[in-house]
Amino acid sequence: MTETFAPAVDSAVDPSYDPRTGAQHGSVSHTAPEQVAEILRRAQGAASQLADTSPATRQGWLTTIAESLRTHEDELVQLAGEETGLGADRLRGELAKCATSTDFYGAVAAEGSYLGASTEVIGGDSTLSRWNIPLGPVAVFGASNFPFGFGVIGHDVASALGAGCPVIVKAHPAHPRLSVRLAELVSNALNRAGAPAGSYALVVGFDAGLQLVDASEVTAVAFTGSQGGGMALVQRAAARGVPVFAEMGTVNPVFVTTDAAADTAGIAAGFVGSFTLGAGQFCTKPGLLFAPAGAGIFEEVLAQLSQAPRAPLLTAGIACGYRAGVAQLIEAADVAGNVTPTVVTGETPTDPADGYVAAPQAVLVRLEDLHPGSRLLGECFGPVALVCEYEDAGAALDALTRLQPSLVASVFTSGPGDPESAEVVRRLLGQVGRVALNAWPTGVATSWSMQHGGPWPATSRSDATSVGAGALGRFVRPVAVQNAEPAHLSDALHPDNPWRVPRRIDGRLTLPTL
């Protein structure tokens, strides 16, 4: 059975703030070093049990977690609202998607193709068998902007559990009380479902997180957050050769072809709606739109922004960074007059007593401003975006190659016959993990075909995805045994196929019988 989470009593705490007012409402104590060590010991002890458990059984664990999330929806949405200010509708939707994705990762595990099971005769009289095994305990560092989707439970946690790895999560300081409550629900659900002790645990505090990264028991780290935070973890874990799957994000570009620019109002409205969604605190936020000069798209963006509401950012630090970042963008572009005056009512508050409200803004930039080292090529977290008007589509495409690689890009075309679209997509596929045609990039589906990752520095591992069926692949590694007897093999390759998973036998894909 998994242990019920009980936060440690320690002098250090993570305070809980309401971003809408800046008021503090309680705090959560940090986990003491000796408690972290005990959690690590239990996780290591559970690793072999999880690895030997059938994927279908793990699916049952994840289903029980998803049911618990749905049962406690009202409580969790209220608590998340108090610590994130994201609004009940947004949070209900995110929680519902979290429960659905938890079910999905269970189904992916039970389907079994992630195991890559294969056996064949080689050299006429020898056999070779290959399959994927779980890495072992995984440390997960969740995001501030997705308290359900990438937090104490969510894509990283559910995919790691589905792959057969114990998980230790670090509570995010932006929502510590929610983290504790979610951990209680997840732990209790795993208890009811019969998961081994040590399958899941929560730690609180910066030092506790570092202890996880340094611990010999931890075999992989999953992180969602800033580039600075992600790269710090990558460098720290490199001392032990531990993989860090850091999803960090950069500036996601949008390219509007010459013919597509005829829909000026529609593109401007979609752009503003996308980059201000969730107060611009999405890793998939479109940050730089390329549009044909003379189409009037920037003017229409400003008109749309005049109707956009101000919204609180998640933390005082994010609000401070947003204010500084917008000022730097304006200075770098040297176009301060292009910031729409109808929505700028003063500086973004940074004193907790004032809340963390931010005004959405847009800045017009030139192609020649997009050079290596420019502040314009760096992310500004929050509801701000750049618009670059181009005279020549080829020059604009050349500018795309000067951007930092990113998670996703959007391309708006006039339809299948658009003469520019094929070259735009070709260029972008070398820069991003996903290209969305005639769609905004902020939608991410939990599906078999989703790729949510990109070349460095958008992520630390361009071969991985943190969303979708491929997410389980982060937490397994391939092994092979030559001339194995049935006792030497995983149940994935046992002759009787007790796990009922697809295998490749002598090169031919063989599906389990019904």
Short mmCIF file of C-alpha atoms in Angstrom, two decimals:
data_model
loop_
_atom_site.label_atom_id
_atom_site.label_comp_id
_atom_site.label_asym_id
_atom_site.label_seq_id
_atom_site.Cartn_x
_atom_site.Cartn_y
_atom_site.Cartn_z
CA MET A 1 0.00 0.00 0.00
CA THR A 2 1.18 3.57 -0.61
CA GLU A 3 1.77 5.82 2.35
CA THR A 4 -0.73 8.56 3.16
CA PHE A 5 0.96 11.91 2.65
CA ALA A 6 1.63 13.95 5.78
CA PRO A 7 3.64 17.15 5.36
CA ALA A 8 6.70 17.46 7.58
CA VAL A 9 6.94 19.84 10.49
CA ASP A 10 9.85 22.13 9.73
CA SER A 11 10.76 25.76 10.31
CA ALA A 12 10.78 26.59 6.59
CA VAL A 13 7.48 26.94 4.74
CA ASP A 14 5.98 27.69 1.35
CA PRO A 15 3.43 30.51 1.93
CA SER A 16 0.17 30.42 0.00
CA TYR A 17 -0.87 33.67 -1.74
CA ASP A 18 -4.00 34.73 -3.60
CA PRO A 19 -2.78 36.33 -6.87
CA ARG A 20 -5.93 38.43 -7.13
CA THR A 21 -5.22 40.30 -3.90
CA GLY A 22 -1.71 39.35 -2.82
CA ALA A 23 -3.08 38.22 0.54
CA GLN A 24 -1.49 35.23 2.25
CA HIS A 25 -3.73 32.33 3.26
CA GLY A 26 -1.73 29.79 5.21
CA SER A 27 1.47 27.96 4.37
CA VAL A 28 2.91 24.47 3.99
CA SER A 29 5.96 23.22 5.86
CA HIS A 30 8.98 21.99 3.95
CA THR A 31 9.84 18.31 4.02
CA ALA A 32 12.81 17.59 6.29
CA PRO A 33 15.89 15.87 4.78
CA GLU A 34 15.38 12.69 6.79
CA GLN A 35 11.81 12.42 5.54
CA VAL A 36 12.95 12.87 1.94
CA ALA A 37 15.47 10.08 2.49
CA GLU A 38 12.72 7.79 3.79
CA ILE A 39 10.49 8.62 0.81
CA LEU A 40 13.36 7.78 -1.53
CA ARG A 41 13.98 4.49 0.25
CA ARG A 42 10.34 3.49 -0.11
CA ALA A 43 10.27 4.47 -3.77
CA GLN A 44 13.32 2.36 -4.51
CA GLY A 45 11.75 -0.55 -2.65
CA ALA A 46 8.60 -0.26 -4.76
CA ALA A 47 10.38 -0.03 -8.11
CA SER A 48 10.69 -3.76 -8.79
CA GLN A 49 7.10 -4.39 -7.72
CA LEU A 50 5.79 -1.76 -10.13
CA ALA A 51 7.96 -3.11 -12.93
CA ASP A 52 6.53 -6.62 -12.42
CA THR A 53 2.93 -5.41 -12.23
CA SER A 54 0.93 -5.86 -15.42
CA PRO A 55 0.12 -2.73 -17.42
CA ALA A 56 -3.57 -3.54 -17.08
CA THR A 57 -3.24 -3.45 -13.29
CA ARG A 58 -1.52 -0.07 -13.48
CA GLN A 59 -4.38 1.10 -15.65
CA GLY A 60 -6.70 0.30 -12.76
CA TRP A 61 -4.60 2.46 -10.43
CA LEU A 62 -4.80 5.42 -12.80
CA THR A 63 -8.52 4.95 -13.30
CA THR A 64 -9.02 5.13 -9.54
CA ILE A 65 -7.01 8.37 -9.40
CA ALA A 66 -9.08 9.88 -12.21
CA GLU A 67 -12.30 8.96 -10.42
CA SER A 68 -11.08 10.64 -7.24
CA LEU A 69 -10.25 13.85 -9.11
CA ARG A 70 -13.74 13.96 -10.58
CA THR A 71 -15.34 13.26 -7.21
CA HIS A 72 -13.50 16.17 -5.55
CA GLU A 73 -13.91 18.63 -8.42
CA ASP A 74 -15.61 21.44 -6.48
CA GLU A 75 -13.11 21.35 -3.63
CA LEU A 76 -10.09 21.27 -5.92
CA VAL A 77 -11.32 24.05 -8.21
CA GLN A 78 -11.99 26.33 -5.26
CA LEU A 79 -8.58 25.66 -3.72
CA ALA A 80 -6.81 26.10 -7.06
CA GLY A 81 -8.65 29.37 -7.64
CA GLU A 82 -7.47 30.73 -4.30
CA GLU A 83 -3.83 30.07 -5.23
CA THR A 84 -3.75 30.70 -9.00
CA GLY A 85 -6.47 33.24 -9.81
CA LEU A 86 -7.09 31.38 -13.08
CA GLY A 87 -10.88 31.35 -12.73
CA ALA A 88 -13.35 28.55 -12.09
CA ASP A 89 -14.21 27.83 -15.74
CA ARG A 90 -10.56 27.48 -16.78
CA LEU A 91 -9.75 25.33 -13.75
CA ARG A 92 -12.78 23.06 -14.17
CA GLY A 93 -11.79 22.47 -17.76
CA GLU A 94 -8.20 21.76 -16.82
CA LEU A 95 -9.20 19.36 -14.04
CA ALA A 96 -11.56 17.51 -16.38
CA LYS A 97 -8.77 17.18 -18.96
CA CYS A 98 -6.39 16.00 -16.24
CA ALA A 99 -8.76 13.20 -15.25
CA THR A 100 -9.28 12.25 -18.89
CA SER A 101 -5.55 12.21 -19.59
CA THR A 102 -4.95 10.09 -16.49
CA ASP A 103 -7.38 7.54 -17.90
CA PHE A 104 -5.65 7.83 -21.28
CA TYR A 105 -2.18 7.01 -19.95
CA GLY A 106 -3.62 3.96 -18.24
CA ALA A 107 -5.09 2.83 -21.55
CA VAL A 108 -1.77 3.42 -23.33
CA ALA A 109 -0.01 1.29 -20.73
CA ALA A 110 -2.54 -1.52 -21.03
CA GLU A 111 -2.32 -1.48 -24.85
CA GLY A 112 1.35 -2.36 -24.39
CA SER A 113 3.07 -1.21 -27.57
CA TYR A 114 5.26 1.15 -25.51
CA LEU A 115 7.06 -2.01 -24.29
CA GLY A 116 8.55 -2.59 -27.75
CA ALA A 117 8.52 -6.36 -27.17
CA SER A 118 10.34 -8.33 -29.87
CA THR A 119 11.96 -11.75 -30.18
CA GLU A 120 13.58 -13.56 -33.10
CA VAL A 121 15.94 -16.33 -34.15
CA ILE A 122 19.38 -15.11 -35.18
CA GLY A 123 22.25 -17.05 -36.73
CA GLY A 124 20.05 -20.10 -37.19
CA ASP A 125 20.32 -21.47 -33.64
CA SER A 126 20.18 -18.52 -31.28
CA THR A 127 17.39 -16.27 -30.03
CA LEU A 128 17.39 -12.59 -29.21
CA SER A 129 14.67 -10.92 -27.15
CA ARG A 130 14.27 -7.18 -26.60
CA TRP A 131 11.81 -5.12 -24.57
CA ASN A 132 11.59 -1.93 -22.52
CA ILE A 133 11.88 -1.86 -18.75
CA PRO A 134 10.92 0.95 -16.35
CA LEU A 135 13.77 3.22 -15.29
CA GLY A 136 12.85 3.27 -11.60
CA PRO A 137 11.89 6.18 -9.31
CA VAL A 138 11.10 9.42 -11.17
CA ALA A 139 11.18 12.92 -9.68
CA VAL A 140 8.58 15.32 -11.09
CA PHE A 141 8.77 19.12 -10.84
CA GLY A 142 5.41 20.55 -11.84
CA ALA A 143 4.45 23.88 -13.37
CA SER A 144 2.95 27.00 -11.83
CA ASN A 145 0.61 27.65 -14.76
CA PHE A 146 -1.05 24.21 -14.96
CA PRO A 147 -1.79 23.13 -11.38
CA PHE A 148 -3.71 20.06 -12.58
CA GLY A 149 -2.25 19.29 -15.99
CA PHE A 150 1.43 19.47 -15.00
CA GLY A 151 1.55 19.26 -11.24
CA VAL A 152 1.17 16.82 -8.38
CA ILE A 153 -0.85 14.75 -10.85
CA GLY A 154 -0.98 15.29 -14.58
CA HIS A 155 0.88 14.24 -17.71
CA ASP A 156 4.30 13.57 -16.17
CA VAL A 157 3.00 11.74 -13.11
CA ALA A 158 0.39 9.65 -14.91
CA SER A 159 2.71 8.63 -17.76
CA ALA A 160 5.48 7.65 -15.33
CA LEU A 161 3.10 5.56 -13.21
CA GLY A 162 1.67 4.01 -16.37
CA ALA A 163 5.19 3.07 -17.47
CA GLY A 164 5.75 1.31 -14.13
CA CYS A 165 7.87 3.87 -12.26
CA PRO A 166 7.41 5.11 -8.69
CA VAL A 167 6.92 8.89 -8.65
CA ILE A 168 8.05 11.53 -6.18
CA VAL A 169 6.65 14.98 -6.91
CA LYS A 170 7.79 18.35 -5.61
CA ALA A 171 5.03 20.74 -4.60
CA HIS A 172 5.08 23.98 -6.58
CA PRO A 173 5.46 27.05 -4.33
CA ALA A 174 2.82 28.90 -6.37
CA HIS A 175 0.10 26.52 -5.11
CA PRO A 176 1.39 24.61 -2.06
CA ARG A 177 -1.97 23.98 -0.36
CA LEU A 178 -3.43 22.58 -3.56
CA SER A 179 -0.34 20.39 -3.98
CA VAL A 180 -0.81 18.88 -0.53
CA ARG A 181 -4.49 18.17 -1.08
CA LEU A 182 -3.94 16.64 -4.50
CA ALA A 183 -1.17 14.45 -3.08
CA GLU A 184 -3.53 13.21 -0.39
CA LEU A 185 -6.16 12.30 -2.97
CA VAL A 186 -3.68 10.57 -5.28
CA SER A 187 -2.05 8.67 -2.43
CA ASN A 188 -5.41 7.56 -1.02
CA ALA A 189 -6.58 6.44 -4.46
CA LEU A 190 -3.46 4.34 -4.94
CA ASN A 191 -3.97 2.85 -1.49
CA ARG A 192 -7.51 1.81 -2.38
CA ALA A 193 -6.36 0.37 -5.70
CA GLY A 194 -3.70 -1.77 -4.02
CA ALA A 195 -0.56 -0.09 -5.37
CA PRO A 196 2.68 -0.97 -3.53
CA ALA A 197 3.94 1.22 -0.70
CA GLY A 198 6.31 3.82 -2.09
CA SER A 199 4.57 4.14 -5.46
CA TYR A 200 3.91 7.84 -4.95
CA ALA A 201 4.90 10.64 -2.57
CA LEU A 202 5.15 14.43 -2.30
CA VAL A 203 7.95 16.63 -0.98
CA VAL A 204 7.79 20.35 -0.27
CA GLY A 205 10.56 22.93 -0.47
CA PHE A 206 13.47 23.95 -2.67
CA ASP A 207 16.06 21.97 -0.73
CA ALA A 208 13.87 18.87 -0.80
CA GLY A 209 13.72 19.17 -4.57
CA LEU A 210 17.49 19.38 -4.86
CA GLN A 211 17.79 16.34 -2.61
CA LEU A 212 15.67 14.41 -5.10
CA VAL A 213 17.84 15.40 -8.05
CA ASP A 214 21.00 14.39 -6.17
CA ALA A 215 19.61 11.12 -4.83
CA SER A 216 21.01 7.89 -6.25
CA GLU A 217 17.53 6.35 -6.11
CA VAL A 218 16.12 8.80 -8.69
CA THR A 219 16.62 7.59 -12.26
CA ALA A 220 14.94 10.41 -14.22
CA VAL A 221 13.56 13.91 -13.71
CA ALA A 222 10.56 15.51 -15.43
CA PHE A 223 10.23 19.29 -15.28
CA THR A 224 7.87 21.91 -16.69
CA GLY A 225 8.75 25.55 -16.23
CA SER A 226 11.24 28.26 -17.05
CA GLN A 227 14.36 27.85 -19.15
CA GLY A 228 16.53 28.92 -16.22
CA GLY A 229 14.99 26.40 -13.85
CA GLY A 230 15.04 23.59 -16.37
CA MET A 231 18.66 24.06 -17.38
CA ALA A 232 19.73 24.29 -13.72
CA LEU A 233 18.21 20.84 -13.17
CA VAL A 234 19.80 19.48 -16.35
CA GLN A 235 23.23 20.64 -15.23
CA ARG A 236 22.82 19.37 -11.69
CA ALA A 237 21.59 15.94 -12.80
CA ALA A 238 24.36 15.65 -15.37
CA ALA A 239 26.81 14.89 -12.57
CA ARG A 240 25.05 11.52 -12.20
CA GLY A 241 24.15 11.03 -15.85
CA VAL A 242 20.44 11.19 -15.03
CA PRO A 243 18.14 12.24 -17.88
CA VAL A 244 16.09 15.38 -17.31
CA PHE A 245 13.03 15.80 -19.50
CA ALA A 246 12.58 19.57 -19.19
CA GLU A 247 9.79 21.28 -21.10
CA MET A 248 10.77 24.97 -20.98
CA GLY A 249 9.33 26.78 -23.98
CA THR A 250 10.56 29.79 -25.95
CA VAL A 251 8.91 32.17 -28.44
CA ASN A 252 6.35 30.31 -30.55
CA PRO A 253 6.03 31.89 -34.02
CA VAL A 254 2.96 32.41 -36.18
CA PHE A 255 3.31 32.94 -39.94
CA VAL A 256 0.52 34.48 -42.00
CA THR A 257 0.95 33.96 -45.74
CA THR A 258 0.30 36.76 -48.20
CA ASP A 259 -3.01 35.30 -49.36
CA ALA A 260 -4.21 34.42 -45.84
CA ALA A 261 -3.82 38.03 -44.67
CA ALA A 262 -7.13 38.89 -46.34
CA ASP A 263 -8.83 37.71 -43.12
CA THR A 264 -7.31 40.54 -41.11
CA ALA A 265 -9.97 40.76 -38.41
CA GLY A 266 -10.21 37.01 -37.89
CA ILE A 267 -6.47 36.52 -37.58
CA ALA A 268 -6.07 39.46 -35.22
CA ALA A 269 -8.91 38.28 -33.00
CA GLY A 270 -7.55 34.74 -32.87
CA PHE A 271 -4.04 35.97 -32.13
CA VAL A 272 -5.14 38.18 -29.24
CA GLY A 273 -7.38 35.47 -27.83
CA SER A 274 -4.53 32.96 -27.98
CA PHE A 275 -1.69 35.02 -26.51
CA THR A 276 -3.85 36.44 -23.70
CA LEU A 277 -5.41 33.07 -22.80
CA GLY A 278 -4.68 32.30 -19.15
CA ALA A 279 -3.02 35.74 -18.88
CA GLY A 280 -0.44 34.62 -21.43
CA GLN A 281 0.95 31.99 -19.10
CA PHE A 282 0.98 29.08 -21.56
CA CYS A 283 4.15 27.45 -22.88
CA THR A 284 2.32 27.28 -26.21
CA LYS A 285 1.47 31.00 -26.26
CA PRO A 286 2.05 32.52 -29.74
CA GLY A 287 4.73 35.11 -29.09
CA LEU A 288 5.67 36.49 -32.53
CA LEU A 289 3.36 36.90 -35.52
CA PHE A 290 4.75 37.46 -39.04
CA ALA A 291 2.21 39.26 -41.23
CA PRO A 292 2.39 40.89 -44.69
CA ALA A 293 2.98 44.63 -44.58
CA GLY A 294 -0.05 46.70 -45.50
CA ALA A 295 -2.59 44.11 -44.33
CA GLY A 296 -3.42 46.16 -41.24
CA ILE A 297 -3.09 43.22 -38.87
CA PHE A 298 -1.12 45.09 -36.20
CA GLU A 299 -3.68 47.90 -36.11
CA GLU A 300 -6.44 45.33 -35.78
CA VAL A 301 -4.52 43.58 -32.99
CA LEU A 302 -4.40 46.88 -31.09
CA ALA A 303 -8.13 47.34 -31.60
CA GLN A 304 -8.80 43.84 -30.27
CA LEU A 305 -6.50 44.43 -27.28
CA SER A 306 -8.55 47.46 -26.27
CA GLN A 307 -11.30 44.98 -25.37
CA ALA A 308 -9.04 42.47 -23.64
CA PRO A 309 -9.37 42.27 -19.85
CA ARG A 310 -6.56 42.60 -17.35
CA ALA A 311 -5.94 39.43 -15.35
CA PRO A 312 -3.74 38.40 -12.42
CA LEU A 313 -0.47 36.61 -13.04
CA LEU A 314 0.37 33.60 -10.89
CA THR A 315 3.01 35.03 -8.57
CA ALA A 316 4.65 38.30 -7.57
CA GLY A 317 7.85 37.11 -9.22
CA ILE A 318 6.09 36.43 -12.53
CA ALA A 319 4.38 39.83 -12.36
CA CYS A 320 7.71 41.56 -11.73
CA GLY A 321 9.33 39.62 -14.57
CA TYR A 322 6.49 40.56 -16.90
CA ARG A 323 6.81 44.27 -16.19
CA ALA A 324 10.57 44.16 -16.72
CA GLY A 325 10.23 41.97 -19.81
CA VAL A 326 7.72 44.26 -21.52
CA ALA A 327 9.96 47.27 -20.89
CA GLN A 328 12.91 45.40 -22.39
CA LEU A 329 10.91 44.40 -25.46
CA ILE A 330 9.81 47.96 -26.07
CA GLU A 331 13.36 49.23 -25.65
CA ALA A 332 14.73 46.56 -27.98
CA ALA A 333 12.19 47.37 -30.67
CA ASP A 334 12.44 51.13 -30.12
CA VAL A 335 8.72 51.46 -30.79
CA ALA A 336 7.27 52.48 -27.44
CA GLY A 337 4.46 54.31 -29.20
CA ASN A 338 3.17 51.05 -30.64
CA VAL A 339 2.02 49.75 -27.27
CA THR A 340 -1.71 50.20 -27.23
CA PRO A 341 -2.52 53.03 -24.79
CA THR A 342 -6.09 51.87 -24.23
CA VAL A 343 -5.08 48.91 -22.07
CA VAL A 344 -1.96 50.24 -20.35
CA THR A 345 -3.27 51.82 -17.17
CA GLY A 346 -0.04 51.77 -15.25
CA GLU A 347 2.71 49.40 -14.28
CA THR A 348 1.92 45.81 -13.46
CA PRO A 349 1.74 45.64 -9.63
CA THR A 350 4.57 43.77 -7.95
CA ASP A 351 3.78 44.42 -4.30
CA PRO A 352 1.84 41.41 -2.93
CA ALA A 353 -0.58 43.81 -1.29
CA ASP A 354 -1.64 45.04 -4.73
CA GLY A 355 -2.17 41.66 -6.37
CA TYR A 356 -0.45 40.60 -9.57
CA VAL A 357 -2.69 42.02 -12.28
CA ALA A 358 -1.16 42.48 -15.75
CA ALA A 359 -2.28 44.47 -18.79
CA PRO A 360 -1.99 42.65 -22.14
CA GLN A 361 0.22 44.38 -24.68
CA ALA A 362 1.56 44.06 -28.24
CA VAL A 363 4.72 45.49 -29.78
CA LEU A 364 5.53 46.06 -33.45
CA VAL A 365 9.03 44.94 -34.50
CA ARG A 366 11.04 44.93 -37.71
CA LEU A 367 12.72 42.01 -39.42
CA GLU A 368 16.11 43.60 -38.92
CA ASP A 369 15.46 43.72 -35.16
CA LEU A 370 15.35 39.91 -35.04
CA HIS A 371 19.08 39.28 -34.81
CA PRO A 372 21.04 36.91 -32.54
CA GLY A 373 21.34 38.28 -29.04
CA SER A 374 18.28 40.52 -29.32
CA ARG A 375 15.89 40.57 -26.37
CA LEU A 376 13.13 40.16 -28.94
CA LEU A 377 14.12 36.54 -29.44
CA GLY A 378 13.63 35.68 -25.77
CA GLU A 379 10.40 34.69 -24.05
CA CYS A 380 8.44 37.12 -21.91
CA PHE A 381 6.05 35.12 -19.73
CA GLY A 382 2.66 36.81 -19.67
CA PRO A 383 0.12 38.43 -22.01
CA VAL A 384 2.48 40.17 -24.43
CA ALA A 385 3.29 39.34 -28.06
CA LEU A 386 5.19 40.81 -30.98
CA VAL A 387 4.03 41.51 -34.52
CA CYS A 388 6.52 41.69 -37.39
CA GLU A 389 5.33 43.04 -40.74
CA TYR A 390 7.24 41.76 -43.75
CA GLU A 391 7.55 43.04 -47.31
CA ASP A 392 9.11 39.85 -48.65
CA ALA A 393 8.01 36.36 -47.56
CA GLY A 394 11.46 34.90 -48.25
CA ALA A 395 13.12 37.41 -45.93
CA ALA A 396 10.55 36.63 -43.26
CA LEU A 397 11.27 32.92 -43.57
CA ASP A 398 14.98 33.65 -43.20
CA ALA A 399 14.15 35.51 -39.99
CA LEU A 400 12.41 32.40 -38.68
CA THR A 401 15.73 30.56 -38.68
CA ARG A 402 17.15 33.20 -36.33
CA LEU A 403 14.54 32.42 -33.69
CA GLN A 404 15.23 30.04 -30.83
CA PRO A 405 13.64 26.66 -31.60
CA SER A 406 10.26 26.32 -29.94
CA LEU A 407 7.53 23.89 -29.01
CA VAL A 408 5.00 24.80 -31.67
CA ALA A 409 4.28 27.14 -34.56
CA SER A 410 1.13 28.16 -36.42
CA VAL A 411 0.79 28.81 -40.14
CA PHE A 412 -2.26 30.55 -41.58
CA THR A 413 -2.88 29.91 -45.26
CA SER A 414 -5.60 30.62 -47.81
CA GLY A 415 -6.18 26.90 -48.31
CA PRO A 416 -4.67 23.87 -50.09
CA GLY A 417 -3.52 25.93 -53.06
CA ASP A 418 -1.62 28.56 -51.08
CA PRO A 419 1.72 28.92 -52.94
CA GLU A 420 3.71 29.82 -49.82
CA SER A 421 2.47 27.25 -47.31
CA ALA A 422 4.64 24.24 -48.22
CA GLU A 423 7.90 26.15 -47.85
CA VAL A 424 6.77 27.77 -44.60
CA VAL A 425 5.92 24.39 -43.07
CA ARG A 426 9.20 22.88 -44.30
CA ARG A 427 11.21 25.65 -42.67
CA LEU A 428 9.28 25.48 -39.42
CA LEU A 429 9.63 21.70 -39.02
CA GLY A 430 13.33 22.30 -38.55
CA GLN A 431 12.57 24.72 -35.71
CA VAL A 432 9.63 23.29 -33.75
CA GLY A 433 8.06 20.08 -32.49
CA ARG A 434 4.58 20.71 -33.90
CA VAL A 435 3.16 22.87 -36.70
CA ALA A 436 -0.52 23.86 -36.51
CA LEU A 437 -2.06 24.80 -39.86
CA ASN A 438 -4.90 27.34 -39.70
CA ALA A 439 -5.13 26.76 -35.94
CA TRP A 440 -3.70 28.53 -32.92
CA PRO A 441 -0.98 26.72 -30.99
CA THR A 442 -2.44 26.87 -27.49
CA GLY A 443 -4.52 23.70 -27.87
CA VAL A 444 -2.70 20.50 -26.87
CA ALA A 445 -4.52 17.18 -27.23
CA THR A 446 -3.76 14.11 -25.13
CA SER A 447 -3.65 11.61 -27.98
CA TRP A 448 -1.60 8.95 -29.73
CA SER A 449 -0.21 11.40 -32.30
CA MET A 450 0.57 14.42 -30.12
CA GLN A 451 4.13 15.79 -29.98
CA HIS A 452 4.65 18.30 -27.19
CA GLY A 453 8.34 19.02 -27.25
CA GLY A 454 10.86 20.65 -29.50
CA PRO A 455 14.55 21.23 -30.18
CA TRP A 456 16.70 22.70 -27.44
CA PRO A 457 16.21 25.14 -25.73
CA ALA A 458 12.44 24.61 -25.93
CA THR A 459 13.08 21.26 -24.26
CA SER A 460 16.16 19.49 -22.95
CA ARG A 461 15.36 16.36 -25.01
CA SER A 462 14.11 16.88 -28.56
CA ASP A 463 13.38 13.15 -28.87
CA ALA A 464 10.70 13.23 -26.17
CA THR A 465 7.14 14.43 -25.69
CA SER A 466 5.53 15.38 -22.39
CA VAL A 467 1.98 14.93 -23.70
CA GLY A 468 0.45 12.01 -25.57
CA ALA A 469 1.12 8.29 -25.86
CA GLY A 470 4.82 8.85 -26.50
CA ALA A 471 5.20 10.34 -23.02
CA LEU A 472 5.61 6.86 -21.50
CA GLY A 473 8.74 6.36 -23.58
CA ARG A 474 10.64 8.83 -21.40
CA PHE A 475 10.55 6.48 -18.45
CA VAL A 476 11.64 3.17 -19.95
CA ARG A 477 14.84 1.88 -21.52
CA PRO A 478 15.46 -1.08 -23.86
CA VAL A 479 17.17 -4.30 -22.77
CA ALA A 480 17.90 -7.54 -24.62
CA VAL A 481 18.60 -11.14 -23.60
CA GLN A 482 20.17 -13.68 -25.91
CA ASN A 483 19.13 -17.33 -25.68
CA ALA A 484 16.63 -16.55 -22.93
CA GLU A 485 14.47 -19.13 -21.24
CA PRO A 486 10.90 -18.11 -20.31
CA ALA A 487 11.99 -17.46 -16.71
CA HIS A 488 14.50 -14.88 -17.97
CA LEU A 489 11.92 -12.84 -19.84
CA SER A 490 9.45 -10.15 -18.92
CA ASP A 491 5.82 -11.23 -19.09
CA ALA A 492 5.70 -8.99 -22.16
CA LEU A 493 7.61 -11.73 -24.02
CA HIS A 494 6.53 -14.85 -22.14
CA PRO A 495 5.28 -17.46 -24.64
CA ASP A 496 1.79 -17.32 -23.14
CA ASN A 497 1.66 -13.49 -23.37
CA PRO A 498 -0.07 -13.04 -19.97
CA TRP A 499 0.02 -9.24 -20.35
CA ARG A 500 -1.77 -9.54 -23.71
CA VAL A 501 0.41 -6.97 -25.46
CA PRO A 502 1.51 -6.70 -29.09
CA ARG A 503 4.88 -8.32 -29.85
CA ARG A 504 7.07 -8.66 -32.90
CA ILE A 505 7.89 -12.35 -33.40
CA ASP A 506 10.60 -13.08 -35.96
CA GLY A 507 10.01 -9.67 -37.45
CA ARG A 508 6.24 -9.98 -37.77
CA LEU A 509 3.88 -7.93 -35.64
CA THR A 510 1.67 -10.26 -33.60
CA LEU A 511 -1.39 -8.94 -31.80
CA PRO A 512 -2.90 -10.57 -28.72
CA THR A 513 -5.96 -12.70 -29.34
CA LEU A 514 -9.28 -11.54 -27.96
#
